[in-house]
XYZ file of C-alpha atoms in Angstrom:
288
model
C 0.010 -0.009 0.016
C 2.789 2.366 -0.930
C 1.719 5.989 -1.339
C -1.087 5.890 1.065
C -1.182 8.297 4.065
C -1.753 6.963 7.582
C -5.531 7.894 7.489
C -5.868 6.263 3.988
C -4.014 3.105 5.167
C -6.390 2.943 8.220
C -9.428 3.312 5.874
C -8.033 0.551 3.659
C -7.607 -1.871 6.530
C -11.146 -1.229 7.816
C -12.688 -1.816 4.399
C -10.640 -4.884 3.825
C -11.737 -6.408 7.088
C -15.353 -5.571 6.414
C -15.147 -7.123 2.933
C -13.562 -10.279 4.341
C -16.213 -10.561 7.064
C -18.983 -9.465 4.697
C -19.586 -6.573 7.065
C -21.185 -3.136 6.553
C -18.881 -1.494 3.988
C -21.325 1.309 3.338
C -21.083 2.555 6.955
C -17.238 2.707 6.743
C -17.376 4.659 3.477
C -19.752 7.314 4.874
C -16.969 9.394 6.448
C -14.471 8.897 3.669
C -13.323 12.017 1.610
C -13.109 11.961 -2.114
C -9.336 11.932 -2.183
C -9.010 9.112 0.457
C -11.677 7.059 -1.335
C -9.861 7.434 -4.681
C -6.488 6.456 -3.194
C -7.858 3.241 -1.489
C -9.984 2.079 -4.415
C -7.213 2.553 -6.989
C -4.566 0.933 -4.774
C -3.658 -2.659 -5.540
C -2.151 -4.611 -2.671
C -4.332 -7.514 -1.735
C -3.266 -10.910 -2.880
C -5.466 -14.012 -3.403
C -4.257 -17.602 -4.183
C -6.836 -19.812 -5.934
C -7.564 -23.255 -4.787
C -5.701 -24.715 -7.833
C -2.460 -23.048 -6.657
C -1.207 -21.971 -10.092
C -3.182 -18.764 -10.395
C -2.936 -15.618 -8.238
C -4.635 -12.208 -8.202
C -3.529 -8.810 -7.203
C -6.635 -6.922 -6.806
C -8.364 -3.746 -5.532
C -11.003 -3.455 -2.738
C -13.646 -3.535 -5.504
C -11.959 -6.572 -7.053
C -12.190 -8.185 -3.593
C -15.963 -7.797 -3.250
C -16.406 -8.932 -6.964
C -14.273 -12.003 -6.234
C -16.452 -12.715 -3.127
C -19.615 -12.165 -5.165
C -20.726 -9.729 -2.451
C -23.538 -7.889 -4.226
C -24.453 -5.645 -1.317
C -20.892 -4.311 -0.886
C -20.316 -4.078 -4.593
C -23.269 -1.725 -4.842
C -22.023 0.088 -1.697
C -18.586 0.826 -3.203
C -19.804 1.798 -6.662
C -22.578 3.996 -5.125
C -19.993 5.889 -2.989
C -17.703 6.197 -6.024
C -20.493 7.689 -8.046
C -21.415 10.209 -5.205
C -17.786 11.371 -5.139
C -17.576 11.627 -8.998
C -14.871 8.930 -9.514
C -17.102 6.014 -10.648
C -15.859 6.174 -14.259
C -12.253 6.223 -13.210
C -12.775 3.301 -10.790
C -14.440 1.187 -13.424
C -12.131 2.000 -16.321
C -8.761 1.611 -14.465
C -7.098 -1.633 -15.319
C -5.529 -2.397 -11.945
C -6.491 -6.069 -11.277
C -3.707 -8.459 -12.171
C -4.188 -12.143 -12.917
C -1.012 -14.317 -13.013
C -1.016 -17.763 -14.486
C 2.343 -19.371 -14.145
C 5.154 -16.923 -14.844
C 4.589 -16.123 -18.461
C 0.873 -15.479 -18.576
C -0.060 -12.146 -16.773
C -3.237 -10.126 -17.582
C -4.227 -6.713 -16.167
C -7.977 -6.071 -16.180
C -10.642 -3.602 -15.263
C -13.244 -4.545 -12.606
C -15.747 -5.378 -15.391
C -13.269 -7.546 -17.157
C -12.426 -9.289 -13.922
C -16.095 -10.088 -13.503
C -16.099 -11.538 -16.920
C -12.963 -13.678 -16.099
C -14.914 -15.090 -13.150
C -17.900 -16.066 -15.526
C -20.414 -14.848 -13.067
C -23.537 -13.225 -14.726
C -24.565 -11.554 -11.477
C -21.230 -9.917 -10.930
C -21.292 -8.633 -14.463
C -24.802 -7.343 -14.285
C -23.993 -5.647 -10.952
C -21.164 -3.590 -12.509
C -23.157 -2.888 -15.668
C -26.227 -1.797 -13.762
C -24.255 0.530 -11.606
C -22.663 2.059 -14.654
C -25.997 2.414 -16.367
C -27.742 3.950 -13.307
C -25.022 6.505 -12.945
C -24.857 7.394 -16.686
C -21.364 6.105 -17.352
C -22.271 2.902 -19.168
C -21.147 4.165 -22.550
C -17.751 5.194 -21.152
C -17.285 1.934 -19.314
C -18.242 -0.125 -22.335
C -15.996 1.808 -24.614
C -13.110 1.141 -22.194
C -13.238 -2.563 -22.554
C -11.508 -4.676 -25.139
C -13.533 -6.096 -27.972
C -13.281 -9.678 -26.826
C -14.508 -8.578 -23.383
C -17.604 -6.979 -24.941
C -18.313 -10.087 -27.076
C -17.983 -12.406 -23.925
C -20.452 -10.152 -22.035
C -23.023 -10.319 -24.873
C -22.583 -14.080 -25.052
C -23.120 -14.480 -21.215
C -26.163 -12.206 -21.356
C -27.639 -14.172 -24.324
C -27.186 -17.505 -22.556
C -28.756 -16.079 -19.437
C -31.580 -14.623 -21.569
C -31.085 -11.203 -19.904
C -32.836 -9.375 -22.654
C -33.124 -6.114 -20.843
C -29.363 -5.589 -20.256
C -28.449 -6.964 -23.614
C -30.808 -4.451 -25.293
C -29.123 -1.701 -23.301
C -25.723 -2.839 -24.333
C -26.708 -3.099 -28.009
C -28.158 0.409 -27.839
C -24.947 1.744 -26.317
C -22.987 0.087 -29.297
C -25.513 1.686 -31.755
C -25.192 5.093 -30.292
C -21.360 4.835 -30.243
C -21.377 3.841 -33.959
C -23.635 6.718 -34.871
C -21.370 9.164 -32.981
C -18.332 7.712 -34.868
C -20.112 8.147 -38.230
C -20.886 11.746 -37.365
C -17.266 12.433 -36.513
C -16.176 10.778 -39.761
C -18.637 12.868 -41.834
C -17.386 16.056 -40.138
C -13.776 15.080 -40.890
C -14.657 14.470 -44.572
C -16.556 17.759 -44.813
C -13.519 19.612 -43.306
C -11.067 17.972 -45.666
C -13.242 18.813 -48.753
C -13.558 22.386 -47.591
C -9.777 22.752 -47.258
C -9.323 21.213 -50.663
C -11.802 23.684 -52.187
C -10.119 26.622 -50.517
C -6.789 25.466 -51.967
C -8.304 25.236 -55.484
C -10.026 28.641 -55.225
C -6.720 30.473 -54.228
C -5.319 32.349 -57.258
C -1.976 30.813 -58.365
C 0.894 32.882 -59.789
C 2.929 29.808 -60.816
C 1.498 29.729 -64.246
C 2.036 33.530 -64.777
C 5.667 33.186 -63.575
C 6.400 30.281 -65.944
C 4.819 32.024 -68.824
C 6.920 35.118 -68.226
C 10.005 33.079 -68.015
C 9.168 31.345 -71.359
C 8.413 34.739 -72.930
C 11.850 36.022 -71.955
C 13.714 32.917 -72.845
C 12.244 32.428 -76.333
C 14.146 35.381 -78.009
C 17.357 34.133 -76.438
C 16.905 30.571 -77.730
C 15.839 31.731 -81.188
C 18.875 34.106 -81.496
C 21.310 31.352 -80.321
C 19.972 28.864 -82.762
C 20.079 31.469 -85.683
C 23.682 32.443 -84.879
C 24.766 28.832 -85.104
C 22.860 28.443 -88.392
C 24.293 31.669 -89.751
C 27.934 30.716 -88.858
C 27.489 27.296 -90.561
C 25.816 28.835 -93.648
C 28.649 31.352 -94.012
C 31.358 28.795 -93.553
C 29.809 26.335 -96.026
C 29.059 29.083 -98.582
C 32.519 30.395 -98.448
C 33.973 26.954 -98.827
C 31.795 26.223 -101.908
C 32.767 29.511 -103.470
C 36.433 28.998 -102.734
C 36.505 32.110 -100.538
C 38.495 31.930 -97.387
C 37.330 34.308 -94.634
C 38.967 34.699 -91.216
C 37.386 32.947 -88.305
C 36.689 36.362 -86.634
C 34.774 37.570 -89.611
C 32.550 34.368 -89.627
C 31.966 34.870 -85.912
C 31.029 38.505 -86.436
C 28.549 37.511 -89.084
C 27.035 34.921 -86.752
C 26.781 37.432 -83.907
C 25.153 40.020 -86.092
C 22.593 37.398 -87.264
C 21.871 36.347 -83.672
C 21.320 39.979 -82.550
C 19.074 40.774 -85.459
C 17.002 37.696 -85.251
C 16.793 38.008 -81.452
C 15.476 41.530 -81.600
C 12.843 40.630 -84.133
C 11.806 37.557 -82.093
C 11.762 39.532 -78.847
C 9.522 42.257 -80.430
C 7.048 39.706 -81.683
C 7.020 37.722 -78.376
C 6.567 40.905 -76.366
C 3.632 41.932 -78.527
C 1.958 38.484 -78.049
C 2.636 38.531 -74.236
C 1.201 41.922 -73.882
C -2.009 40.936 -75.653
C -2.272 37.717 -73.448
C -1.891 39.962 -70.259
C -4.671 42.286 -71.423
C -6.996 39.337 -72.063
C -6.231 37.863 -68.578
C -6.785 41.185 -66.895
C -10.134 41.526 -68.651
C -11.102 38.050 -67.540
C -10.234 38.623 -63.931
C -12.082 41.957 -63.952
C -15.207 40.135 -65.103
C -14.909 37.482 -62.381
C -14.790 40.142 -59.632
C -18.217 40.516 -57.849
C -20.204 43.649 -58.474
C -20.260 45.838 -55.334
């Protein structure tokens, strides 16, 4: 019982003795504060050895009364936990350890422990307490899937239609809430995608401008090469020998001339496109 104060340790011992003797647990709980109650109900220090000898439990006070199948004291502990606002925590905390041999150790919640003991009355007591205090949905959601299926199987065999219907309704409500959450997530995702699409992009304009600027340069370069080759070949055919510098000069002059002409044409076309885009954007703007 590490971590307990002297008062909490005294409360724990009194409750443990009352549980062992099937005494009046409710009377002892009356004067317990919320903090003290939470400490002693969460603490795990009591050990049980089963008759078989190969299985041991480390359990809470609530686990003790569940193990003893003491319905009256189960209800007393759960009722007090509800009054102090800690019922959901008490039922959802996996603090009951079952050890089979050395390699098989499981840690369970009080409800899962009741399932392990295969006692319908114990299970129903925990479920009823959760239902009456409006935490059944949270308690059910906190259990593993295989535990839920075991509970439903036990209730079906016992023909406990009332509790089974409540469990099925909880599952249905939980599934509906999950669908609502999924739909909201999808709607939010679609909205974000639509917002991204509606944002004006300047990437295309930047690329167009770069292409407009680069076209004259590319055309001029190509033409300079063609001019140089043409002059060289022509002179060779005519038997005229010109210095390399003269041929290079002719090529440069051709590149400059063709580049200027291409640049003028490209700028004129680009200007016309920009005017068309500007008119289109002006039409798209809402009238104020």
